[in-house]
Coordinates of C-alpha atoms in Angstrom, one line a residue:
M706 CA 124.1 179.6 67.9
V707 CA 122.9 182.6 66.1
G708 CA 119.0 184.5 67.9
R709 CA 117.0 187.4 66.7
R710 CA 119.0 189.9 68.6
I711 CA 122.6 188.5 67.3
I712 CA 121.4 189.2 64.1
K713 CA 119.8 192.3 64.5
T714 CA 123.1 193.7 66.0
G715 CA 125.4 192.7 62.8
I716 CA 122.7 194.4 61.1
S717 CA 122.8 197.6 63.0
V718 CA 126.7 197.5 63.4
F719 CA 127.4 197.9 59.6
I720 CA 124.5 199.6 58.3
T721 CA 125.4 202.5 61.4
A722 CA 129.3 201.9 60.1
L723 CA 128.1 202.5 56.5
I724 CA 126.4 205.8 57.6
C725 CA 129.1 206.6 59.5
I726 CA 131.5 206.4 56.9
L727 CA 129.8 207.3 53.8
L728 CA 129.6 210.9 55.9
K729 CA 133.2 211.0 56.3
L730 CA 132.2 210.9 60.4
P731 CA 133.9 208.4 62.3
P732 CA 132.4 205.1 62.9
E733 CA 133.4 204.2 67.0
F734 CA 131.3 206.0 68.5
A735 CA 128.1 205.4 66.5
V736 CA 128.7 201.8 66.6
I737 CA 129.1 201.8 70.8
A738 CA 125.9 203.7 70.7
A739 CA 124.0 201.0 68.2
I740 CA 125.4 198.3 69.9
V741 CA 123.8 199.1 73.3
T742 CA 120.5 200.5 71.6
I743 CA 119.8 196.8 70.5
E744 CA 116.9 195.7 74.1
P745 CA 114.4 192.8 73.6
T746 CA 111.6 194.4 72.5
A747 CA 111.3 197.5 69.8
S748 CA 109.8 199.2 72.8
D749 CA 112.5 199.1 74.7
S750 CA 114.7 200.2 72.2
I751 CA 113.2 203.5 71.7
R752 CA 112.6 204.3 75.0
K753 CA 116.1 203.5 76.0
G754 CA 116.8 205.3 73.1
L755 CA 115.7 208.9 74.1
V756 CA 116.9 208.7 77.3
R757 CA 120.7 207.8 75.5
F758 CA 120.7 210.5 73.3
P759 CA 120.5 213.4 76.4
A760 CA 123.1 211.1 78.2
S761 CA 125.5 210.6 75.1
A762 CA 125.5 214.7 75.3
I763 CA 126.0 215.1 78.5
G764 CA 129.3 212.5 77.9
A765 CA 130.8 214.4 75.3
G766 CA 130.2 217.8 76.6
F767 CA 132.2 217.1 79.8
A768 CA 134.9 215.5 77.6
V769 CA 135.0 218.7 75.4
L770 CA 135.0 221.1 78.5
F771 CA 137.2 218.8 80.4
V772 CA 140.0 218.5 77.9
F773 CA 140.0 222.0 76.7
L774 CA 140.8 222.7 80.3
F775 CA 143.5 219.9 81.4
G776 CA 144.4 218.7 77.6
P777 CA 143.8 214.8 76.7
S778 CA 145.5 214.1 80.7
A779 CA 144.6 211.8 83.2
T780 CA 142.6 214.3 85.3
S781 CA 140.9 214.8 81.5
F782 CA 139.5 211.2 82.1
T783 CA 138.8 210.7 85.3
L784 CA 136.6 213.7 86.0
A785 CA 134.8 213.1 82.6
A786 CA 133.6 210.0 83.7
I787 CA 133.0 211.1 87.0
F788 CA 130.5 214.2 86.5
T789 CA 129.0 212.3 83.3
I790 CA 127.9 209.5 86.1
L791 CA 126.8 212.0 88.6
L792 CA 125.0 214.0 86.5
C793 CA 123.2 211.2 84.9
Q794 CA 122.1 210.3 88.2
K795 CA 120.7 213.0 89.4
L796 CA 119.0 213.5 86.2
K797 CA 117.1 210.0 86.5
L798 CA 119.3 209.0 83.0
Y799 CA 120.0 205.5 84.2
D800 CA 119.2 203.9 81.1
G801 CA 121.9 206.5 79.3
I802 CA 124.7 206.2 82.4
L803 CA 126.8 203.5 80.7
V804 CA 127.1 204.6 76.8
A805 CA 127.5 208.3 77.8
T806 CA 130.3 207.2 80.3
L807 CA 132.2 205.0 77.4
T808 CA 131.3 208.1 74.9
A809 CA 133.4 210.8 77.6
V810 CA 136.2 208.5 77.9
A811 CA 136.4 207.5 74.4
M812 CA 136.4 211.3 72.9
V813 CA 139.1 212.7 75.1
P814 CA 142.3 211.5 73.5
D815 CA 140.5 212.7 69.7
I816 CA 139.6 216.1 70.5
Q817 CA 141.4 218.1 68.8
D818 CA 142.7 221.4 69.7
H819 CA 140.6 224.1 68.7
H820 CA 137.9 222.7 67.4
H821 CA 135.9 221.3 70.4
V822 CA 132.5 222.7 69.1
L823 CA 133.0 221.1 66.0
T824 CA 134.1 217.6 68.3
F825 CA 131.0 218.0 70.2
L826 CA 128.2 218.3 67.4
S827 CA 130.2 215.2 65.0
R828 CA 130.4 212.9 68.6
L829 CA 127.1 213.8 69.0
G830 CA 125.5 213.4 65.6
T831 CA 127.0 209.9 65.0
T832 CA 125.7 209.1 68.2
F833 CA 122.2 210.1 67.5
I834 CA 122.6 208.0 64.2
G835 CA 123.5 205.2 65.7
I836 CA 120.8 205.0 68.3
T837 CA 118.2 205.7 65.6
V838 CA 119.6 202.9 63.3
S839 CA 119.3 200.4 66.1
S840 CA 115.6 201.3 67.3
L841 CA 114.6 201.3 63.3
V842 CA 116.7 197.9 63.0
N843 CA 114.8 196.2 66.3
F844 CA 111.3 197.8 65.1
F845 CA 111.2 196.7 61.8
I846 CA 113.5 193.5 61.3
L847 CA 113.2 190.3 63.0
P848 CA 110.5 191.6 65.5
P849 CA 111.0 189.3 68.6
K850 CA 108.3 186.3 69.5
F851 CA 108.9 185.2 72.8
S852 CA 105.5 182.9 72.8
P853 CA 107.2 180.1 71.2
I854 CA 110.1 180.6 74.3
I855 CA 107.7 180.8 77.0
K856 CA 105.7 177.8 76.3
E857 CA 109.5 176.2 75.9
K858 CA 110.0 177.3 79.1
L859 CA 106.8 176.7 81.0
V860 CA 106.6 173.2 80.0
P861 CA 110.1 171.9 82.0
N862 CA 108.6 174.7 84.6
L863 CA 105.8 172.8 86.1
Q864 CA 107.7 169.8 86.0
L865 CA 110.0 170.9 87.9
A866 CA 107.5 172.4 90.5
G867 CA 106.4 169.0 90.9
K868 CA 110.1 167.3 91.4
V869 CA 110.3 170.0 94.0
L870 CA 107.1 169.8 95.8
V871 CA 107.9 165.9 96.1
D872 CA 111.5 166.1 97.7
T873 CA 110.3 169.1 100.1
I874 CA 107.2 167.1 101.8
E875 CA 109.5 164.0 101.5
T876 CA 111.7 166.4 104.2
I877 CA 109.0 167.3 106.0
I878 CA 106.8 164.3 107.1
N879 CA 110.2 162.7 107.8
M880 CA 112.1 165.3 110.2
K881 CA 113.2 164.3 113.7
Q882 CA 114.3 167.6 114.8
T883 CA 114.2 171.4 114.2
K884 CA 116.4 172.2 111.6
A885 CA 117.3 175.7 110.0
D886 CA 118.5 174.4 106.3
A887 CA 117.8 177.6 103.5
P888 CA 115.5 176.9 100.5
S889 CA 116.6 173.8 98.3
E890 CA 118.6 174.7 95.2
D891 CA 115.6 173.5 92.8
Y892 CA 113.7 175.5 94.5
L893 CA 115.5 178.3 94.0
K894 CA 116.3 177.4 90.7
L895 CA 112.2 176.9 89.8
R896 CA 111.9 180.6 91.6
Q897 CA 114.6 182.0 89.1
S898 CA 113.3 179.9 85.8
T899 CA 109.4 181.2 86.9
E900 CA 110.9 185.0 86.8
K901 CA 112.1 184.8 83.9
I902 CA 109.1 183.5 81.6
S903 CA 107.3 186.3 83.8
E904 CA 109.9 189.1 82.7
L905 CA 109.6 187.4 78.4
V906 CA 105.8 187.8 79.5
S907 CA 106.2 191.1 80.1
F908 CA 108.1 191.3 76.7
Q909 CA 105.8 190.4 74.5
E910 CA 103.2 192.4 76.0
K911 CA 104.9 195.7 75.1
E912 CA 106.1 194.6 71.5
W913 CA 102.8 193.7 70.0
K914 CA 102.1 197.7 71.2
Y915 CA 103.5 198.1 68.0
H916 CA 103.5 195.5 66.1
R917 CA 99.8 193.5 64.4
I918 CA 99.4 190.6 65.8
K919 CA 96.8 187.9 64.7
L920 CA 94.0 186.6 67.6
S921 CA 95.1 183.2 67.1
E922 CA 98.7 184.3 68.6
Y923 CA 97.1 186.7 71.4
R924 CA 94.7 183.5 72.5
N925 CA 97.8 181.6 72.4
F926 CA 99.8 184.0 74.3
N927 CA 96.6 184.9 76.8
K928 CA 96.5 180.8 77.7
L929 CA 100.2 181.1 78.2
R930 CA 99.9 183.9 80.2
K931 CA 97.3 182.6 82.5
T932 CA 99.4 179.2 82.9
N933 CA 102.0 181.3 84.5
L934 CA 100.5 183.2 86.6
I935 CA 99.3 180.0 88.1
S936 CA 102.6 178.7 87.7
Q937 CA 103.5 181.9 90.2
K938 CA 101.2 180.8 92.6
I939 CA 102.2 177.2 92.5
V940 CA 105.8 178.8 93.3
L941 CA 104.6 180.9 96.0
H942 CA 102.9 177.9 97.8
L943 CA 106.2 175.8 97.5
G944 CA 107.9 178.8 99.2
N945 CA 105.8 178.8 102.2
L946 CA 106.8 175.1 102.5
Q947 CA 110.3 175.6 102.1
Y948 CA 110.4 176.8 105.7
V949 CA 108.3 174.3 107.3
K950 CA 111.8 173.4 109.5
E951 CA 109.8 171.7 112.6
P952 CA 108.9 168.0 112.9
G953 CA 105.3 167.8 112.1
S954 CA 105.0 164.1 114.0
F955 CA 103.1 162.6 110.8
T956 CA 101.0 158.7 112.0
T957 CA 102.1 156.6 109.2
A958 CA 98.7 156.9 107.0
E959 CA 99.1 160.5 107.3
K960 CA 102.3 160.5 105.7
E961 CA 100.8 157.8 102.9
L962 CA 98.0 159.9 102.2
V963 CA 100.0 162.9 102.0
M964 CA 102.7 161.7 99.6
E965 CA 99.9 159.8 97.5
A966 CA 98.4 162.7 96.8
V967 CA 102.1 164.8 96.4
F968 CA 102.9 162.1 93.3
S969 CA 99.5 162.6 92.3
I970 CA 100.6 166.1 92.1
K971 CA 103.1 165.5 90.3
A972 CA 101.6 163.7 87.8
I973 CA 99.6 166.3 87.3
L974 CA 101.8 168.9 86.2
A975 CA 104.0 167.0 84.2
S976 CA 100.8 166.2 82.3
P977 CA 100.1 168.4 79.2
T978 CA 95.7 169.3 79.5
F979 CA 96.7 169.4 83.3
D980 CA 93.8 166.3 83.6
I981 CA 92.1 165.5 87.5
D982 CA 91.1 162.6 87.4
N983 CA 88.3 161.1 90.3
R984 CA 91.5 159.4 92.5
H985 CA 92.5 163.4 93.0
Y986 CA 89.7 164.5 94.0
E987 CA 88.8 161.9 96.3
L988 CA 92.5 163.0 98.3
A989 CA 91.7 166.5 98.0
N990 CA 88.9 165.7 100.5
E991 CA 90.8 163.4 102.7
L992 CA 93.2 166.6 102.9
D993 CA 90.8 168.5 103.9
Q994 CA 88.6 166.8 106.2
L995 CA 92.6 166.5 108.0
L996 CA 93.1 169.3 108.0
K997 CA 89.2 170.2 109.7
E998 CA 90.6 167.6 112.1
E999 CA 93.5 169.5 112.9
A1000 CA 92.3 172.7 113.6
N1001 CA 89.5 171.1 115.6
L1002 CA 92.1 169.1 117.7
K1003 CA 94.2 172.9 118.8
Q1004 CA 91.0 174.3 119.2
A1005 CA 90.1 172.4 121.9
S1006 CA 93.9 172.6 124.1
N1007 CA 93.7 175.6 126.4
Q1008 CA 97.6 175.5 126.2
Y1009 CA 99.6 178.1 123.8
F1010 CA 100.3 176.7 120.4
H1011 CA 100.7 177.9 117.0
H1012 CA 97.8 178.3 115.4
F1013 CA 99.8 177.2 111.3
T1014 CA 101.9 173.3 113.2
P1015 CA 104.0 171.9 110.3
K1016 CA 101.1 170.1 109.7
R1017 CA 98.6 172.6 109.2
I1018 CA 101.1 174.1 106.6
V1019 CA 101.8 171.2 104.7
Y1020 CA 97.7 170.3 104.0
F1021 CA 96.7 173.5 103.5
Q1022 CA 100.0 173.6 101.0
L1023 CA 98.4 171.4 99.5
L1024 CA 94.6 172.0 98.7
S1025 CA 96.1 175.8 97.9
I1026 CA 98.3 173.4 94.7
H1027 CA 95.4 171.7 94.1
D1028 CA 92.7 174.9 93.4
C1029 CA 95.6 175.9 91.7
L1030 CA 95.2 172.7 89.4
E1031 CA 92.2 173.3 88.6
E1032 CA 92.7 177.0 87.3
L1033 CA 95.3 174.9 84.8
Q1034 CA 92.6 172.0 84.2
S1035 CA 90.8 175.3 82.9
T1036 CA 93.2 177.4 81.4

C-alpha cells in the first residue's frame, strides 16, 4: 500500500516545509518542487532537478514581469503561463515545464507591490530548497531496488507469452478465410508488460551509477536482464504471428505437430528452469524439416508466390522461439 516513493515524497515534503518555516519563507512553492522532483531513480532526480531549477526561474521571472505590467489580472495569469511554456520548449527544458508553469501562475496573486525583485528571489530560493531536499532524500533514503520487482513480473510475463502463443497458433491453423483482425488483447497486454519490465531494467542500471553494489546482486540482475532480452525477442516473434491473416491449409498431421510443439513451448516458458526435454528437440527437428519441404515446394513452382506463406511463417517463428528457449535454458 505504501511504497518507497510515497515514503520518500512524504519525507521530502516534511523536511522542505520545515526548512522554509524555520527560515520564514513561504513553503508552498518549495513543496510543489519537492513533490515533482521525486523520480524513480536518484539519477533522474538529479538530472531533472538541474533542468527544473532554471525552468522555475523562467516561470518566476515571467510572473514578476507581467504582474509589473498588468497587475494580478487574468492577462498576467495567461501570459505568464504561455510565455513560460514557450521559452522552456525553446530552450528544451521539457522536464521543467510543469513545475515552471505552476510556479508562474501560483506567483501572480502573491507578488506584492514594489517588492518584485524580492518576491522573485524568494520564490527561486524556496524552489531550490524543494529540489535539493528531494534529490538528497531520493539519493540517501531507501535507494530504489528494482531487481525483485523485475523478477516478480518476468515469471507471469513469460507465462502470458505461452498463452498468447497457443491462442494465436490455434487461430491461424483453424482459419478458413482471410481476416483483418487487430492483434489480440492478450498480446497487447504482453507487449505493454514487457516494455514496463524493460523500463525497470533501465531504472536499475541508472541507479547503480550512484550506489555500490554487491557482486551477487549484479550477477542476479545480469541474469534477469538477459532473461528480459530473450523475452523481448519472443514477444517480437509473437508479434509477427499476429499479422498472419490468411488460411495456411494445414493438414491434420501438420496441425497436430504444430500444436504439440506449441504446448511444449508453453510448458517450457512456465518452467522455473526452462528445461527442454528430448521430445521438444524432436519436434523442433520435424518443424525444421517441414519448413525446408515447404520452401522446396514453392521454389518448384513457376507461378508468382509470396516467399513467406502462412505455413512458412508459423514454422519459422516457432523455430525462432525454440532458439530463444535454448538461450533461456543457458542463462
